[in-house]
Short mmCIF file of C-alpha atoms in Angstrom, two decimals:
data_model
loop_
_atom_site.label_atom_id
_atom_site.label_comp_id
_atom_site.label_asym_id
_atom_site.label_seq_id
_atom_site.Cartn_x
_atom_site.Cartn_y
_atom_site.Cartn_z
CA UNK A 1 -7.12 -9.79 70.15
CA UNK A 2 -3.66 -8.12 68.51
CA UNK A 3 -3.45 -5.31 66.20
CA UNK A 4 -1.47 -7.61 63.90
CA UNK A 5 -4.17 -10.21 63.61
CA UNK A 6 -6.74 -7.47 62.76
CA UNK A 7 -4.82 -6.04 59.97
CA UNK A 8 -4.38 -9.58 58.71
CA UNK A 9 -8.23 -9.99 58.58
CA UNK A 10 -9.21 -6.60 56.97
CA UNK A 11 -9.85 -6.78 53.45
CA UNK A 12 -7.42 -5.21 50.97
CA UNK A 13 -8.71 -2.18 49.37
CA UNK A 14 -5.72 -1.61 46.88
CA UNK A 15 -6.87 -4.39 44.37
CA UNK A 16 -9.75 -2.80 42.45
CA UNK A 17 -12.56 -5.05 40.79
CA UNK A 18 -11.49 -6.20 37.33
CA UNK A 19 -13.62 -7.89 34.50
CA UNK A 20 -12.52 -11.38 33.38
CA UNK A 21 -10.76 -11.98 30.05
CA UNK A 22 -13.75 -13.35 28.43
CA UNK A 23 -15.95 -10.04 28.94
CA UNK A 24 -14.99 -8.34 25.58
CA UNK A 25 -16.37 -11.80 23.59
CA UNK A 26 -19.28 -12.10 25.71
CA UNK A 27 -20.04 -8.31 24.90
CA UNK A 28 -19.27 -8.71 21.52
CA UNK A 29 -21.32 -11.83 21.00
CA UNK A 30 -24.52 -10.27 22.92
CA UNK A 31 -23.70 -6.88 20.56
CA UNK A 32 -24.02 -8.92 17.48
CA UNK A 33 -27.08 -10.77 18.68
CA UNK A 34 -28.83 -7.75 19.64
CA UNK A 35 -27.67 -5.80 16.51
CA UNK A 36 -29.22 -8.48 14.27
CA UNK A 37 -32.25 -8.44 16.20
CA UNK A 38 -32.69 -4.84 15.84
CA UNK A 39 -32.35 -5.01 12.35
CA UNK A 40 -34.59 -7.80 11.56
CA UNK A 41 -37.13 -6.06 13.77
CA UNK A 42 -36.45 -2.83 11.72
CA UNK A 43 -36.52 -4.39 8.37
CA UNK A 44 -32.87 -3.84 7.45
CA UNK A 45 -31.72 -6.09 4.99
CA UNK A 46 -27.93 -4.87 4.55
CA UNK A 47 -25.49 -6.78 6.50
CA UNK A 48 -23.38 -3.30 6.66
CA UNK A 49 -26.36 -2.06 8.75
CA UNK A 50 -26.16 -5.06 11.26
CA UNK A 51 -22.47 -4.53 11.41
CA UNK A 52 -22.45 -0.89 12.17
CA UNK A 53 -25.31 -1.13 14.76
CA UNK A 54 -23.43 -4.30 16.53
CA UNK A 55 -20.36 -1.92 16.82
CA UNK A 56 -22.19 0.93 18.22
CA UNK A 57 -23.83 -1.61 20.91
CA UNK A 58 -20.54 -3.03 21.69
CA UNK A 59 -18.68 0.00 22.38
CA UNK A 60 -21.81 1.38 24.73
CA UNK A 61 -22.05 -2.19 26.11
CA UNK A 62 -18.37 -2.01 27.02
CA UNK A 63 -18.77 1.38 28.61
CA UNK A 64 -21.64 0.58 30.88
CA UNK A 65 -20.38 -2.69 32.18
CA UNK A 66 -16.90 -1.58 32.87
CA UNK A 67 -18.43 1.67 34.74
CA UNK A 68 -20.29 -0.66 37.04
CA UNK A 69 -17.50 -2.86 37.80
CA UNK A 70 -14.30 -1.06 37.04
CA UNK A 71 -15.03 2.58 37.69
CA UNK A 72 -15.57 5.49 35.44
CA UNK A 73 -11.90 5.88 35.14
CA UNK A 74 -11.19 2.56 33.68
CA UNK A 75 -14.43 2.31 31.72
CA UNK A 76 -12.78 5.36 29.64
CA UNK A 77 -9.89 3.22 29.07
CA UNK A 78 -11.82 0.33 28.20
CA UNK A 79 -14.24 2.41 25.67
CA UNK A 80 -10.55 3.57 24.06
CA UNK A 81 -9.83 0.16 23.42
CA UNK A 82 -13.03 -1.06 21.99
CA UNK A 83 -13.23 1.73 19.48
CA UNK A 84 -9.74 0.89 18.44
CA UNK A 85 -10.79 -2.64 18.02
CA UNK A 86 -13.78 -1.61 16.21
CA UNK A 87 -12.21 0.72 13.85
CA UNK A 88 -9.54 -2.25 13.25
CA UNK A 89 -12.57 -4.88 12.10
CA UNK A 90 -14.33 -2.33 10.17
CA UNK A 91 -11.15 -1.78 8.06
CA UNK A 92 -10.28 -5.25 7.54
CA UNK A 93 -13.71 -6.52 6.57
CA UNK A 94 -13.66 -4.65 3.30
CA UNK A 95 -9.87 -6.04 2.68
CA UNK A 96 -10.82 -9.74 3.42
CA UNK A 97 -13.93 -9.32 1.15
CA UNK A 98 -12.01 -8.27 -1.62
CA UNK A 99 -9.37 -10.75 -1.33
CA UNK A 100 -12.10 -13.33 -1.11
CA UNK A 101 -14.02 -12.41 -4.16
CA UNK A 102 -10.96 -11.69 -6.08
CA UNK A 103 -9.67 -15.25 -5.50
CA UNK A 104 -12.95 -16.97 -5.64
CA UNK A 105 -13.57 -15.40 -9.33
CA UNK A 106 -10.14 -15.46 -10.32
CA UNK A 107 -9.05 -18.67 -9.81
CA UNK A 108 -11.59 -20.01 -12.68
CA UNK A 109 -9.57 -19.33 -15.55
CA UNK A 110 -6.02 -18.79 -14.05
CA UNK A 111 -3.63 -21.66 -14.84
CA UNK A 112 -0.53 -22.05 -16.89
CA UNK A 113 -2.09 -21.47 -20.32
CA UNK A 114 -3.56 -18.05 -19.09
CA UNK A 115 -0.08 -17.07 -18.28
CA UNK A 116 1.72 -17.81 -21.06
CA UNK A 117 -0.77 -16.57 -23.77
CA UNK A 118 -1.54 -13.89 -25.03
CA UNK A 119 -5.34 -12.49 -26.54
CA UNK A 120 -4.17 -12.55 -29.95
CA UNK A 121 -7.05 -12.95 -32.34
CA UNK A 122 -9.50 -14.23 -29.51
CA UNK A 123 -12.20 -11.55 -29.15
CA UNK A 124 -13.11 -10.06 -26.02
CA UNK A 125 -16.49 -11.87 -25.82
CA UNK A 126 -14.91 -15.16 -26.40
CA UNK A 127 -13.41 -17.76 -24.01
CA UNK A 128 -9.46 -18.50 -24.06
CA UNK A 129 -6.74 -16.14 -24.53
CA UNK A 130 -4.12 -15.13 -21.81
CA UNK A 131 -2.43 -12.29 -20.17
CA UNK A 132 1.28 -13.00 -21.29
CA UNK A 133 1.15 -9.86 -23.37
CA UNK A 134 0.09 -7.70 -20.33
CA UNK A 135 2.52 -9.12 -18.13
CA UNK A 136 5.18 -8.44 -20.26
CA UNK A 137 4.14 -4.91 -20.70
CA UNK A 138 3.64 -4.50 -16.79
CA UNK A 139 7.13 -5.53 -16.19
CA UNK A 140 8.81 -3.19 -19.01
CA UNK A 141 6.97 -0.13 -18.08
CA UNK A 142 7.17 -0.52 -14.33
CA UNK A 143 10.84 -1.46 -14.84
CA UNK A 144 11.91 1.59 -16.69
CA UNK A 145 9.83 3.83 -14.55
CA UNK A 146 11.74 2.61 -11.60
CA UNK A 147 15.11 3.09 -13.41
CA UNK A 148 14.18 6.53 -13.92
CA UNK A 149 11.98 7.40 -10.82
CA UNK A 150 14.47 5.56 -8.05
CA UNK A 151 17.55 7.48 -9.05
CA UNK A 152 16.17 10.62 -9.49
CA UNK A 153 14.15 10.44 -6.10
CA UNK A 154 16.86 9.41 -3.97
CA UNK A 155 19.27 11.71 -5.23
CA UNK A 156 16.73 14.36 -4.55
CA UNK A 157 16.15 13.21 -0.94
CA UNK A 158 20.01 13.24 -0.54
CA UNK A 159 20.15 16.88 -1.56
CA UNK A 160 17.28 18.17 0.85
CA UNK A 161 18.67 16.31 3.80
CA UNK A 162 22.67 16.40 3.41
CA UNK A 163 23.11 19.85 1.29
CA UNK A 164 19.24 21.64 1.00
CA UNK A 165 19.68 24.99 2.20
CA UNK A 166 17.80 28.23 1.52
CA UNK A 167 15.07 28.99 -1.24
CA UNK A 168 16.10 26.13 -3.59
CA UNK A 169 15.66 23.61 -0.95
CA UNK A 170 12.19 24.75 0.05
CA UNK A 171 11.16 24.92 -3.62
CA UNK A 172 11.80 21.61 -4.12
CA UNK A 173 10.30 20.48 -1.06
CA UNK A 174 7.09 22.56 -1.99
CA UNK A 175 7.00 20.79 -5.75
CA UNK A 176 7.38 17.20 -3.81
CA UNK A 177 4.46 17.95 -1.94
CA UNK A 178 2.37 19.14 -4.70
CA UNK A 179 3.68 16.04 -6.75
CA UNK A 180 2.77 13.65 -4.20
CA UNK A 181 -1.02 14.59 -4.62
CA UNK A 182 -1.01 14.73 -8.15
CA UNK A 183 -3.88 12.83 -9.98
CA UNK A 184 -2.20 10.09 -12.08
CA UNK A 185 -4.46 11.49 -15.02
CA UNK A 186 -2.70 14.53 -14.71
CA UNK A 187 0.90 12.77 -15.50
CA UNK A 188 -0.49 11.20 -18.13
CA UNK A 189 -1.92 14.33 -20.03
CA UNK A 190 1.13 16.16 -19.45
CA UNK A 191 3.33 13.42 -21.05
CA UNK A 192 0.41 13.10 -23.89
CA UNK A 193 0.53 17.07 -24.51
CA UNK A 194 4.50 16.29 -25.25
CA UNK A 195 3.78 13.07 -27.69
CA UNK A 196 1.19 15.57 -29.41
CA UNK A 197 3.77 18.32 -29.99
CA UNK A 198 6.34 16.04 -31.42
CA UNK A 199 3.69 13.93 -33.08
CA UNK A 200 4.40 10.38 -31.44
CA UNK A 201 2.39 7.38 -31.51
CA UNK A 202 1.01 5.52 -28.17
CA UNK A 203 4.20 3.23 -26.99
CA UNK A 204 5.15 1.65 -23.80
CA UNK A 205 7.90 4.00 -22.72
CA UNK A 206 5.74 7.05 -22.68
CA UNK A 207 3.72 5.24 -19.97
CA UNK A 208 6.87 4.65 -18.16
CA UNK A 209 7.69 8.37 -18.18
CA UNK A 210 4.11 8.95 -16.62
CA UNK A 211 4.57 6.25 -14.00
CA UNK A 212 8.04 7.91 -13.04
CA UNK A 213 6.36 11.07 -12.30
CA UNK A 214 4.03 9.65 -9.99
CA UNK A 215 6.95 7.44 -8.44
CA UNK A 216 9.42 10.15 -7.71
CA UNK A 217 7.79 12.22 -4.80
CA UNK A 218 6.87 8.96 -2.92
CA UNK A 219 10.77 7.89 -3.29
CA UNK A 220 11.79 11.36 -2.09
CA UNK A 221 9.78 11.24 0.95
CA UNK A 222 10.30 7.74 1.99
CA UNK A 223 14.28 7.99 1.33
CA UNK A 224 14.37 11.55 2.99
CA UNK A 225 12.82 10.22 6.28
CA UNK A 226 14.96 7.53 6.11
CA UNK A 227 18.39 9.67 5.95
CA UNK A 228 17.13 11.70 8.60
CA UNK A 229 17.03 8.82 11.07
CA UNK A 230 20.88 8.17 10.56
CA UNK A 231 22.61 9.45 13.92
CA UNK A 232 24.26 12.88 13.26
CA UNK A 233 27.12 11.47 15.32
CA UNK A 234 28.09 9.01 12.56
CA UNK A 235 28.15 11.78 10.08
CA UNK A 236 30.37 13.70 12.55
CA UNK A 237 32.75 10.89 13.28
CA UNK A 238 33.29 10.08 9.77
CA UNK A 239 33.97 14.01 8.92
CA UNK A 240 36.24 14.36 12.22
CA UNK A 241 38.56 11.54 10.43
CA UNK A 242 38.84 13.85 7.36
CA UNK A 243 36.54 11.96 5.07
CA UNK A 244 34.91 14.26 2.31
CA UNK A 245 31.09 14.72 2.63
CA UNK A 246 30.12 12.86 -0.38
CA UNK A 247 32.31 10.02 0.78
CA UNK A 248 30.58 10.08 4.09
CA UNK A 249 26.91 10.12 2.62
CA UNK A 250 28.50 7.18 0.09
CA UNK A 251 29.88 4.91 2.77
CA UNK A 252 28.22 5.84 5.89
CA UNK A 253 24.76 7.15 5.38
CA UNK A 254 23.19 5.22 2.63
CA UNK A 255 24.56 1.76 4.05
CA UNK A 256 22.94 2.78 7.09
CA UNK A 257 19.76 3.34 5.69
CA UNK A 258 19.62 1.21 2.77
CA UNK A 259 16.98 -1.00 4.30
CA UNK A 260 14.40 1.86 4.76
CA UNK A 261 15.18 3.12 1.25
CA UNK A 262 14.72 -0.16 -0.65
CA UNK A 263 11.53 -0.83 1.40
CA UNK A 264 10.40 3.00 0.04
CA UNK A 265 10.99 2.01 -3.61
CA UNK A 266 9.54 -1.18 -3.40
CA UNK A 267 6.41 0.39 -2.17
CA UNK A 268 6.51 3.17 -4.74
CA UNK A 269 6.72 0.46 -7.66
CA UNK A 270 3.84 -1.22 -5.94
CA UNK A 271 2.04 2.00 -6.14
CA UNK A 272 2.46 2.68 -9.68
CA UNK A 273 1.94 -0.98 -10.93
CA UNK A 274 -1.80 -0.76 -10.54
CA UNK A 275 -2.35 2.99 -12.50
CA UNK A 276 -4.45 2.88 -15.18
CA UNK A 277 -5.00 6.24 -16.55
CA UNK A 278 -1.43 7.15 -17.61
CA UNK A 279 -1.51 3.66 -19.44
CA UNK A 280 -4.91 4.00 -21.20
CA UNK A 281 -3.71 7.56 -22.56
CA UNK A 282 -0.30 6.75 -23.65
CA UNK A 283 0.07 3.10 -23.92
CA UNK A 284 -3.14 2.63 -25.59
CA UNK A 285 -3.12 -1.14 -25.40
CA UNK A 286 -2.13 -4.33 -27.68
CA UNK A 287 -3.79 -7.91 -27.91
CA UNK A 288 -0.41 -9.20 -29.36
CA UNK A 289 2.71 -9.84 -27.67
CA UNK A 290 5.02 -6.39 -28.02
CA UNK A 291 8.47 -7.11 -26.40
CA UNK A 292 9.87 -3.33 -27.81
CA UNK A 293 8.36 -0.56 -25.22
CA UNK A 294 9.68 2.12 -27.67
CA UNK A 295 7.69 1.12 -30.44
CA UNK A 296 4.10 0.65 -30.76
CA UNK A 297 1.20 0.15 -28.59
CA UNK A 298 1.63 -2.23 -25.67
CA UNK A 299 -0.53 -3.90 -23.05
CA UNK A 300 -0.36 -3.99 -19.24
CA UNK A 301 -2.18 -5.62 -16.23
CA UNK A 302 -4.15 -2.79 -15.53
CA UNK A 303 -5.32 -1.73 -18.96
CA UNK A 304 -5.87 -5.25 -19.61
CA UNK A 305 -8.32 -5.34 -16.77
CA UNK A 306 -9.78 -2.27 -17.65
CA UNK A 307 -10.45 -3.35 -21.52
CA UNK A 308 -12.05 -6.91 -20.43
CA UNK A 309 -14.37 -5.16 -18.15
CA UNK A 310 -15.19 -2.31 -20.44
CA UNK A 311 -15.58 -4.42 -23.68
CA UNK A 312 -17.09 -7.73 -22.46
CA UNK A 313 -20.65 -6.79 -23.34
CA UNK A 314 -21.92 -9.23 -20.64
CA UNK A 315 -19.66 -11.95 -21.56
CA UNK A 316 -18.64 -14.46 -18.79
CA UNK A 317 -15.64 -15.20 -20.32
CA UNK A 318 -14.15 -11.53 -20.20
CA UNK A 319 -15.27 -11.13 -16.81
CA UNK A 320 -13.48 -14.13 -15.58
CA UNK A 321 -9.98 -12.86 -17.67
CA UNK A 322 -10.74 -9.59 -15.79
CA UNK A 323 -10.88 -11.39 -12.23
CA UNK A 324 -7.97 -13.80 -12.85
CA UNK A 325 -5.74 -10.78 -14.17
CA UNK A 326 -6.96 -8.75 -10.85
CA UNK A 327 -5.83 -11.75 -8.79
CA UNK A 328 -2.40 -11.53 -10.89
CA UNK A 329 -1.90 -8.04 -10.05
CA UNK A 330 -2.82 -8.22 -6.46
CA UNK A 331 -0.33 -11.39 -6.12
CA UNK A 332 2.42 -9.03 -7.81
CA UNK A 333 2.08 -6.06 -5.37
CA UNK A 334 2.02 -8.62 -2.36
CA UNK A 335 5.04 -10.65 -3.47
CA UNK A 336 6.77 -6.41 -3.86
CA UNK A 337 5.67 -5.69 -0.32
CA UNK A 338 7.17 -9.28 0.79
CA UNK A 339 10.18 -8.51 -0.83
CA UNK A 340 10.45 -4.92 0.66
CA UNK A 341 9.85 -6.30 4.18
CA UNK A 342 12.35 -8.97 3.72
CA UNK A 343 15.06 -6.39 2.40
CA UNK A 344 14.22 -4.20 5.22
CA UNK A 345 14.61 -6.91 7.84
CA UNK A 346 17.80 -8.12 6.14
CA UNK A 347 19.81 -5.00 5.91
CA UNK A 348 18.31 -3.70 9.09
CA UNK A 349 21.24 -2.46 11.53
CA UNK A 350 22.09 -5.37 13.90
CA UNK A 351 21.53 -4.93 17.73
CA UNK A 352 23.17 -6.49 20.52
CA UNK A 353 26.36 -6.73 21.74
#
């Protein structure tokens, strides 16, 4: 028998044993069953406890099975992957549960009448009424806050990236970092102190000022990161042609990063759209329609939700209106995020030949 034939019959040692693709699903099903059994035997009635026990069993089971079949090195990779999947599932479950409950309870009264009528003379404990006045208030307050906060945030980011040097730039960066973590109630108290000094009554624009304060650091940070992604070669090429720096920023830098900047502004708008504390302090709420944000109290969706829960006195109608308004606010934020993604994809630099 030749050496070549012996080599052909010898089994290959380069291919290690591998688990089938369905193994993670089988381990997950077994872990869930064992977790439910352990929870039932221990008298645990919380589904959260069942899920946590099943998650721990899934990670341990994956490591044990992979170590016996594929070896310790591959088992470590498997356990890292399983931890990532478990973390993802644990993060998604509360989100899905929240959306499910909001949709299930919000669709009870969410209709065209609810969207086109205000509370008016309807008491919080009585059925009827709508959120038209709150929608108008939210759109005006958030819109004015965007008109104030977005330009200031973008211009500040341009200064920090293109011109900022020395102590002034460091000071601005420090205060932006501080403002990023400022509680919303603090912004509301700041504007409220100014209103008390000038003896002003609650009005919608005061809420816009507080929301603009909360919006500006988010816009600054997102715009700053987008401007840093613009290659320096583009700036140098423009400057080499004799184009002034301000025109280079206006014609080269900003168009290149406009998609990311717009996305950051939209996300900042979505962030301030759900703020309640500043609106509660400064806008005060109004059951009637007030189209003038510069005079008189005004409603908004977050404040409307809070007032319906706080003043319901156990009324099912008030709870239903609060859940319907919550669903409307979630839909508004979701639409803003979809618009931001669409603009980012539309304005993204074209690749290819």
